[in-house]
C-alpha cells in the first residue's frame, strides 16, 4: 500500500468539470489578471469567512506583506509573532525593515501563548500576528484584548486555517486583517500561487486594494507605494470551483482525524504518542500532527520505507534560522517551540484517504513502537 502525504489529483474527478468551465470563461474573456472572476471569488470568500470584504492577492506571503504595509509597519517597528510557523510569517515583517519579536507557543495547540505576549510589548510594537497553525485557531480573546488595550493591529495568519473557528467566529474575521493562502497544499488550494486578505473596515479594504496595484486607485497616479500583488484570474477560477466542496472536504479531514485517534486508542498506543488535541473547535486539520518522545526521525524513515509519506512542520524554529541571527535569539529562548520542532510529525490527512490507508498508517506506527520504542 502507498499513502502519499497529499493526493491532489484525487479530487480531479469532482472538481475538473467546474474548473474547466471557469478556466474556459477566463480564456474567452481575455482578462487574466483580476477582473470579474476574481471579484466573484472575493465576494464568496468574504461571505465564507464572515467579513465584509476580501481582496485577492498573489500568495499567502503577499497577503501578510500587504497587510503589514497597510498597517504602516516599517523601519524600527516591532511585530509580535510565533517562532513556530512557516517562514513567511516572520519574513514579511523583516522585509519591511521591522523586527519580528517572538513569543513561545502553547504545548497543546502549537499556537502563540497569549499569556506571554504582554511582557514583549514595547513602545515600538505595532502589530501582533497570531498564526492558526495546522488549521486550529489561536486563542484569540486575550490577543484581541491586549491589542485593543495597547492600540495594536492584529493580522491573523490563517494560511492553514480557512473555515476554522474560535467561539463561533471564523478565523480571518477577528483581527484587522485575515491572511489566506491558496498554495496547492492548503485546504483550499489553487493550481499555483494565490492568496486573499479579509477585512471588515472599508478604509482598510480600499487601502489594500490600492496597495495591490502599486498604490494607485486611479491608473498611473500613485498616492501610496504598493506593489504587484494581484491575483490571477485563472487561479481564482480554480479556487472558486473548489470552494463549493470545501466544507465537505473539511468534514472528511475532521473524520480522518477522529479515525486516527480511535485506531491509535484501539491499538493501545494513544498514550505513547501525543495525539493532536482539538482545544479550540472547529479545527480544520490542514495537518494532523502527532508528537513522539523519542526516535522521531527513525519513525519517519521507517514510514517512508513502508510507502507512508510524512513531513516535519517545522524542523527549525524561526528564532534559530541563520537569516535571523542578527535578532540575537539563543537556543533555549523558546523551549516549547524547540521541543515541537524535535518531536512532531505530520501524517497524511487529506480528504480522499481510504479507511484502509488510515489503518495501514496506524499499523505501521504500532509496528515501529513494538520494535524500536518511541
Ligand atoms: C502559516 C503560513 N503562513 C504563510 C504562508 C504563505 O503562503 P504562500 O505559500 O501562499 O505564500 C503559509 C503557506 O505556505 C503558511 O503555512
Short mmCIF file of C-alpha atoms and ligand atoms in Angstrom, two decimals:
data_model
loop_
_atom_site.label_atom_id
_atom_site.label_comp_id
_atom_site.label_asym_id
_atom_site.label_seq_id
_atom_site.Cartn_x
_atom_site.Cartn_y
_atom_site.Cartn_z
CA UNK A 1 0.00 0.00 0.00
CA UNK A 2 1.09 3.58 -0.63
CA UNK A 3 -0.04 6.56 1.43
CA UNK A 4 1.09 9.90 -0.01
CA UNK A 5 1.13 12.98 2.20
CA UNK A 6 -1.31 14.62 -0.17
CA UNK A 7 -3.02 13.43 -3.36
CA UNK A 8 -4.11 16.48 -5.33
CA UNK A 9 -5.27 14.59 -8.46
CA UNK A 10 -7.63 12.52 -6.24
CA UNK A 11 -10.02 15.47 -6.27
CA UNK A 12 -9.98 15.96 -10.05
CA UNK A 13 -13.00 13.81 -10.82
CA UNK A 14 -15.04 16.03 -8.51
CA UNK A 15 -13.68 19.42 -9.44
CA UNK A 16 -12.48 19.35 -13.05
CA UNK A 17 -15.82 19.99 -14.81
CA UNK A 18 -16.27 23.31 -12.93
CA UNK A 19 -12.57 24.17 -13.05
CA UNK A 20 -12.54 23.72 -16.83
CA UNK A 21 -15.70 25.78 -17.20
CA UNK A 22 -14.17 28.66 -15.21
CA UNK A 23 -10.82 28.45 -16.99
CA UNK A 24 -12.61 28.48 -20.32
CA UNK A 25 -14.61 31.52 -19.25
CA UNK A 26 -11.40 33.36 -18.32
CA UNK A 27 -9.75 32.43 -21.61
CA UNK A 28 -12.78 33.60 -23.57
CA UNK A 29 -12.89 36.88 -21.63
CA UNK A 30 -9.20 37.60 -22.21
CA UNK A 31 -8.94 39.06 -18.66
CA UNK A 32 -6.17 37.11 -16.99
CA UNK A 33 -5.40 39.40 -14.06
CA UNK A 34 -8.10 40.48 -11.57
CA UNK A 35 -11.46 41.02 -13.33
CA UNK A 36 -14.94 39.59 -12.70
CA UNK A 37 -13.96 36.08 -11.62
CA UNK A 38 -11.54 37.45 -9.01
CA UNK A 39 -14.33 39.74 -7.77
CA UNK A 40 -16.74 36.82 -7.56
CA UNK A 41 -14.20 34.83 -5.55
CA UNK A 42 -13.57 37.82 -3.26
CA UNK A 43 -17.28 38.11 -2.50
CA UNK A 44 -17.63 34.40 -1.82
CA UNK A 45 -14.54 34.24 0.40
CA UNK A 46 -15.72 37.28 2.38
CA UNK A 47 -19.07 35.54 2.93
CA UNK A 48 -17.34 32.28 3.83
CA UNK A 49 -15.01 34.00 6.30
CA UNK A 50 -17.79 36.22 7.67
CA UNK A 51 -16.10 39.52 6.79
CA UNK A 52 -17.39 42.46 4.81
CA UNK A 53 -14.58 42.41 2.27
CA UNK A 54 -11.86 40.25 0.76
CA UNK A 55 -9.07 41.19 -1.63
CA UNK A 56 -7.44 38.57 -3.85
CA UNK A 57 -3.65 38.70 -3.85
CA UNK A 58 -0.73 36.81 -5.37
CA UNK A 59 0.06 34.49 -2.42
CA UNK A 60 -0.37 33.98 1.31
CA UNK A 61 3.04 35.56 1.77
CA UNK A 62 1.90 38.66 -0.09
CA UNK A 63 -1.32 38.70 1.95
CA UNK A 64 0.86 39.08 5.06
CA UNK A 65 3.18 41.61 3.45
CA UNK A 66 0.40 43.84 2.11
CA UNK A 67 -1.44 43.73 5.46
CA UNK A 68 1.70 44.82 7.29
CA UNK A 69 2.18 47.58 4.70
CA UNK A 70 -1.43 48.70 5.17
CA UNK A 71 -0.89 48.73 8.93
CA UNK A 72 2.00 51.13 8.33
CA UNK A 73 4.64 48.76 9.72
CA UNK A 74 8.14 49.81 8.76
CA UNK A 75 11.71 50.54 9.82
CA UNK A 76 12.24 50.33 13.58
CA UNK A 77 8.83 48.85 14.38
CA UNK A 78 8.27 45.59 16.21
CA UNK A 79 5.71 42.92 15.38
CA UNK A 80 4.95 40.08 17.77
CA UNK A 81 4.50 36.57 16.41
CA UNK A 82 5.36 32.92 16.98
CA UNK A 83 8.67 31.29 16.03
CA UNK A 84 6.87 28.01 15.27
CA UNK A 85 5.35 28.79 11.88
CA UNK A 86 6.14 28.87 8.20
CA UNK A 87 8.92 31.30 7.34
CA UNK A 88 6.65 33.81 5.56
CA UNK A 89 5.04 34.96 8.80
CA UNK A 90 8.26 36.46 10.13
CA UNK A 91 9.94 37.01 6.76
CA UNK A 92 7.25 39.52 5.79
CA UNK A 93 7.92 41.54 8.95
CA UNK A 94 11.66 41.70 8.25
CA UNK A 95 11.18 42.59 4.60
CA UNK A 96 9.59 45.85 5.74
CA UNK A 97 12.54 46.68 7.98
CA UNK A 98 10.63 45.82 11.14
CA UNK A 99 11.71 43.37 13.82
CA UNK A 100 9.90 40.09 14.46
CA UNK A 101 9.55 39.69 18.23
CA UNK A 102 8.93 36.05 19.00
CA UNK A 103 6.72 34.67 21.75
CA UNK A 104 6.68 30.95 22.57
CA UNK A 105 3.78 28.60 21.82
CA UNK A 106 1.35 26.60 23.94
CA UNK A 107 2.30 22.92 24.04
CA UNK A 108 -1.18 21.61 23.23
CA UNK A 109 -2.24 23.83 20.29
CA UNK A 110 1.22 24.82 18.93
CA UNK A 111 -0.14 28.39 18.73
CA UNK A 112 1.23 31.57 20.29
CA UNK A 113 0.81 31.60 24.08
CA UNK A 114 -1.24 34.73 24.85
CA UNK A 115 -0.09 34.76 28.48
CA UNK A 116 3.46 35.50 27.31
CA UNK A 117 2.65 38.32 24.89
CA UNK A 118 2.26 41.26 27.26
CA UNK A 119 5.84 41.21 28.51
CA UNK A 120 7.05 41.51 24.91
CA UNK A 121 5.06 44.65 24.12
CA UNK A 122 7.20 47.80 23.93
CA UNK A 123 6.57 51.31 22.68
CA UNK A 124 7.80 50.10 19.27
CA UNK A 125 5.24 47.31 18.96
CA UNK A 126 2.79 47.95 16.12
CA UNK A 127 1.10 44.63 15.46
CA UNK A 128 0.56 41.04 16.54
CA UNK A 129 0.41 38.16 14.04
CA UNK A 130 -1.22 35.11 15.61
CA UNK A 131 -0.90 32.05 13.36
CA UNK A 132 -3.71 29.47 13.33
CA UNK A 133 -1.25 26.64 12.88
CA UNK A 134 -2.27 23.33 11.28
CA UNK A 135 -5.85 24.61 10.99
CA UNK A 136 -6.66 25.35 14.63
CA UNK A 137 -7.43 28.89 15.77
CA UNK A 138 -5.10 30.64 18.17
CA UNK A 139 -6.67 31.68 21.48
CA UNK A 140 -7.95 34.99 20.16
CA UNK A 141 -9.83 36.70 23.00
CA UNK A 142 -6.78 37.55 25.12
CA UNK A 143 -4.86 38.54 21.99
CA UNK A 144 -7.63 40.89 20.82
CA UNK A 145 -7.93 42.33 24.32
CA UNK A 146 -4.17 43.01 24.55
CA UNK A 147 -4.19 44.55 21.08
CA UNK A 148 -7.05 46.84 21.91
CA UNK A 149 -5.51 47.94 25.20
CA UNK A 150 -2.16 48.68 23.52
CA UNK A 151 -3.51 50.05 20.25
CA UNK A 152 -2.00 47.27 18.12
CA UNK A 153 -3.10 45.93 14.77
CA UNK A 154 -3.96 42.22 14.63
CA UNK A 155 -3.11 40.34 11.44
CA UNK A 156 -4.35 36.76 11.51
CA UNK A 157 -2.14 34.34 9.61
CA UNK A 158 -4.92 31.97 8.59
CA UNK A 159 -2.97 30.47 5.67
CA UNK A 160 -3.56 26.95 7.02
CA UNK A 161 -6.94 27.57 8.56
CA UNK A 162 -9.69 28.54 6.13
CA UNK A 163 -13.05 27.73 7.73
CA UNK A 164 -11.68 27.16 11.23
CA UNK A 165 -13.46 28.84 14.10
CA UNK A 166 -13.00 30.39 17.51
CA UNK A 167 -16.09 30.61 19.70
CA UNK A 168 -18.26 30.50 16.59
CA UNK A 169 -16.30 33.16 14.72
CA UNK A 170 -14.39 32.34 11.57
CA UNK A 171 -10.63 32.79 11.55
CA UNK A 172 -9.70 35.81 9.46
CA UNK A 173 -12.70 37.75 10.80
CA UNK A 174 -11.41 38.63 14.27
CA UNK A 175 -8.32 40.74 13.64
CA UNK A 176 -7.97 43.79 11.41
CA UNK A 177 -6.82 41.56 8.55
CA UNK A 178 -7.04 37.84 7.81
CA UNK A 179 -4.42 36.32 5.52
CA UNK A 180 -5.14 33.20 3.47
CA UNK A 181 -3.09 31.10 1.07
CA UNK A 182 -4.25 29.16 -1.96
CA UNK A 183 -0.97 27.29 -2.28
CA UNK A 184 -1.87 23.83 -3.67
CA UNK A 185 -1.30 22.01 -0.34
CA UNK A 186 -3.76 24.18 1.54
CA UNK A 187 -7.33 23.04 2.29
CA UNK A 188 -8.48 25.35 -0.49
CA UNK A 189 -5.58 25.26 -2.94
CA UNK A 190 -5.32 26.55 -6.48
CA UNK A 191 -3.23 25.21 -9.36
CA UNK A 192 -0.42 27.59 -8.44
CA UNK A 193 0.12 30.52 -6.08
CA UNK A 194 -2.62 32.76 -4.78
CA UNK A 195 -3.93 34.32 -1.59
CA UNK A 196 -6.58 36.55 -0.03
CA UNK A 197 -6.80 39.25 2.60
CA UNK A 198 -10.09 39.57 4.50
CA UNK A 199 -11.21 42.64 6.44
CA UNK A 200 -14.37 44.43 7.55
CA UNK A 201 -13.23 48.06 7.60
CA UNK A 202 -13.98 49.91 4.38
CA UNK A 203 -10.87 52.08 4.77
CA UNK A 204 -8.67 49.01 5.14
CA UNK A 205 -10.35 47.45 2.11
CA UNK A 206 -9.69 50.48 -0.06
CA UNK A 207 -6.12 50.72 1.10
CA UNK A 208 -5.32 47.05 0.45
CA UNK A 209 -6.93 47.31 -2.98
CA UNK A 210 -4.72 50.28 -3.82
CA UNK A 211 -1.55 48.67 -2.44
CA UNK A 212 -2.25 45.59 -4.58
CA UNK A 213 -1.80 47.67 -7.76
CA UNK A 214 1.25 49.77 -6.90
CA UNK A 215 -0.70 52.08 -4.63
CA UNK A 216 -2.88 53.57 -7.32
CA UNK A 217 -6.65 53.91 -7.35
CA UNK A 218 -6.56 55.97 -10.50
CA UNK A 219 -4.37 54.34 -13.16
CA UNK A 220 -0.86 55.85 -13.31
CA UNK A 221 -1.46 58.15 -10.31
CA UNK A 222 0.12 56.84 -7.11
CA UNK A 223 -0.78 58.06 -3.63
CA UNK A 224 0.99 55.13 -1.96
CA UNK A 225 3.92 52.88 -2.76
CA UNK A 226 2.47 49.41 -3.20
CA UNK A 227 3.44 46.52 -5.41
CA UNK A 228 2.14 43.97 -7.86
CA UNK A 229 0.17 41.75 -5.52
CA UNK A 230 -2.61 40.85 -7.96
CA UNK A 231 -4.40 37.51 -8.13
CA UNK A 232 -4.53 35.67 -11.47
CA UNK A 233 -7.99 35.14 -12.90
CA UNK A 234 -7.13 31.52 -13.79
CA UNK A 235 -6.22 30.77 -10.17
CA UNK A 236 -9.40 32.49 -9.00
CA UNK A 237 -11.35 30.24 -11.39
CA UNK A 238 -9.80 27.12 -9.88
CA UNK A 239 -10.32 28.25 -6.28
CA UNK A 240 -13.89 29.32 -7.00
CA UNK A 241 -14.69 25.91 -8.46
CA UNK A 242 -13.22 24.21 -5.38
CA UNK A 243 -14.83 26.45 -2.77
CA UNK A 244 -18.21 24.70 -3.08
CA UNK A 245 -16.58 21.46 -1.83
CA UNK A 246 -14.55 22.98 0.99
CA UNK A 247 -16.95 22.19 3.84
CA UNK A 248 -17.39 18.63 2.73
CA UNK A 249 -13.59 18.18 2.46
CA UNK A 250 -13.10 19.76 5.87
CA UNK A 251 -15.59 17.30 7.38
CA UNK A 252 -13.61 14.46 5.79
CA UNK A 253 -10.37 15.80 7.27
CA UNK A 254 -12.04 16.02 10.67
CA UNK A 255 -13.39 12.49 10.32
CA UNK A 256 -9.95 11.18 9.31
CA UNK A 257 -8.51 12.80 12.44
CA UNK A 258 -11.15 11.08 14.59
CA UNK A 259 -10.49 7.76 12.87
CA UNK A 260 -6.74 8.04 13.52
CA UNK A 261 -7.42 8.90 17.18
CA UNK A 262 -9.77 5.92 17.50
CA UNK A 263 -7.37 3.49 15.79
CA UNK A 264 -4.43 4.62 17.96
CA UNK A 265 -6.61 4.07 21.05
CA UNK A 266 -7.68 0.62 19.90
CA UNK A 267 -4.04 -0.32 19.40
CA UNK A 268 -3.29 0.91 22.93
CA UNK A 269 -0.64 3.37 21.74
CA UNK A 270 -2.62 6.61 22.07
CA UNK A 271 -0.81 7.41 25.32
CA UNK A 272 2.66 6.80 23.95
CA UNK A 273 2.02 9.15 21.09
CA UNK A 274 0.71 12.58 21.88
CA UNK A 275 -2.27 12.97 19.56
CA UNK A 276 -3.37 16.38 18.28
CA UNK A 277 -5.97 17.99 20.51
CA UNK A 278 -8.89 19.99 19.29
CA UNK A 279 -8.65 22.55 22.06
CA UNK A 280 -10.49 25.18 20.04
CA UNK A 281 -13.25 23.89 17.77
CA UNK A 282 -13.52 23.99 14.76
CA UNK A 283 -10.11 22.60 13.83
CA UNK A 284 -9.87 22.13 10.03
CA UNK A 285 -6.82 19.81 10.08
CA UNK A 286 -4.71 21.19 7.31
CA UNK A 287 -2.26 19.00 9.18
CA UNK A 288 -2.68 16.11 11.63
CA UNK A 289 0.43 16.34 13.78
CA UNK A 290 1.40 13.77 16.39
CA UNK A 291 4.30 14.00 18.86
CA UNK A 292 6.75 11.27 19.84
CA UNK A 293 9.16 11.49 22.74
CA UNK A 294 12.00 9.64 21.01
CA UNK A 295 13.05 8.32 17.61
CA UNK A 296 11.01 10.82 15.61
CA UNK A 297 13.37 10.80 12.62
CA UNK A 298 13.72 7.00 12.75
CA UNK A 299 9.93 6.67 12.77
CA UNK A 300 9.73 8.94 9.76
CA UNK A 301 12.32 6.88 7.83
CA UNK A 302 10.51 3.67 8.77
CA UNK A 303 7.23 5.07 7.47
CA UNK A 304 8.89 6.23 4.24
CA UNK A 305 10.35 2.72 3.73
CA UNK A 306 6.80 1.46 4.06
CA UNK A 307 5.48 3.93 1.47
CA UNK A 308 3.88 6.26 4.01
CA UNK A 309 4.87 9.86 3.41
CA UNK A 310 5.07 12.36 6.24
CA UNK A 311 6.50 15.81 6.85
CA UNK A 312 8.01 17.86 9.66
CA UNK A 313 6.35 21.25 10.05
CA UNK A 314 8.80 22.76 11.06
CA UNK A 315 12.22 21.29 11.86
CA UNK A 316 13.91 24.55 12.94
CA UNK A 317 12.01 27.33 14.72
CA UNK A 318 12.40 30.75 13.17
CA UNK A 319 14.42 32.32 16.01
CA UNK A 320 17.21 29.83 15.25
CA UNK A 321 17.28 30.38 11.48
CA UNK A 322 20.56 31.74 10.10
CA UNK A 323 18.85 34.67 8.43
CA UNK A 324 17.56 35.87 11.81
CA UNK A 325 20.93 35.64 13.61
CA UNK A 326 21.00 39.43 13.90
CA UNK A 327 17.91 39.24 16.15
CA UNK A 328 20.26 37.55 18.68
CA UNK A 329 17.92 34.90 19.97
CA UNK A 330 19.69 31.99 21.63
CA UNK A 331 18.92 28.29 21.65
CA UNK A 332 16.61 27.66 24.60
CA UNK A 333 14.84 31.01 24.21
CA UNK A 334 11.54 29.32 23.26
CA UNK A 335 11.54 25.83 24.76
CA UNK A 336 8.07 24.78 23.62
CA UNK A 337 8.80 25.73 20.00
CA UNK A 338 12.15 23.97 20.09
CA UNK A 339 10.60 20.86 21.59
CA UNK A 340 7.85 20.84 18.96
CA UNK A 341 10.43 21.15 16.18
CA UNK A 342 12.07 17.98 17.51
CA UNK A 343 9.13 15.77 18.33
CA UNK A 344 6.35 16.49 15.83
CA UNK A 345 5.47 14.58 12.69
CA UNK A 346 2.60 15.28 10.29
CA UNK A 347 0.71 12.23 8.99
CA UNK A 348 -1.36 12.13 5.78
CA UNK A 349 -4.83 13.61 6.48
CA UNK A 350 -6.18 14.67 3.06
CA UNK A 351 -9.93 14.16 2.46
CA UNK A 352 -9.73 11.33 -0.09
CA UNK A 353 -7.77 8.94 2.17
CA UNK A 354 -9.37 5.50 2.35
CA UNK A 355 -10.03 3.85 5.72
CA UNK A 356 -7.56 1.08 4.78
CA UNK A 357 -4.85 3.69 4.34
CA UNK A 358 -5.53 5.12 7.80
CA UNK A 359 -5.46 1.60 9.23
CA UNK A 360 -2.18 0.88 7.44
CA UNK A 361 -0.55 4.05 8.85
CA UNK A 362 -1.59 3.19 12.41
CA UNK A 363 -0.44 -0.44 11.98
CA UNK A 364 2.98 0.62 10.79
CA UNK A 365 3.36 3.10 13.66
CA UNK A 366 2.32 0.36 16.08
CA UNK A 367 4.87 -1.99 14.49
CA UNK A 368 7.62 0.62 14.85
CA UNK A 369 6.79 1.23 18.51
CA UNK A 370 6.87 -2.51 19.27
CA UNK A 371 10.23 -2.93 17.50
CA UNK A 372 12.08 0.23 18.49
CA UNK A 373 10.04 2.19 21.06
CA UNK A 374 9.43 5.90 20.99
C1 LIG B 1 1.38 29.71 8.28
C2 LIG B 1 1.65 30.16 6.88
N1 LIG B 1 1.82 31.46 6.61
C3 LIG B 1 2.05 31.90 5.37
C4 LIG B 1 2.13 31.05 4.30
C5 LIG B 1 2.48 31.59 2.97
O1 LIG B 1 1.58 31.29 1.97
P1 LIG B 1 2.06 31.17 0.44
O2 LIG B 1 2.82 29.91 0.31
O3 LIG B 1 0.77 31.17 -0.31
O4 LIG B 1 2.88 32.37 0.13
C6 LIG B 1 1.95 29.67 4.52
C7 LIG B 1 1.95 28.69 3.41
O5 LIG B 1 2.82 28.28 2.79
C8 LIG B 1 1.73 29.21 5.83
O6 LIG B 1 1.58 27.91 6.08
#
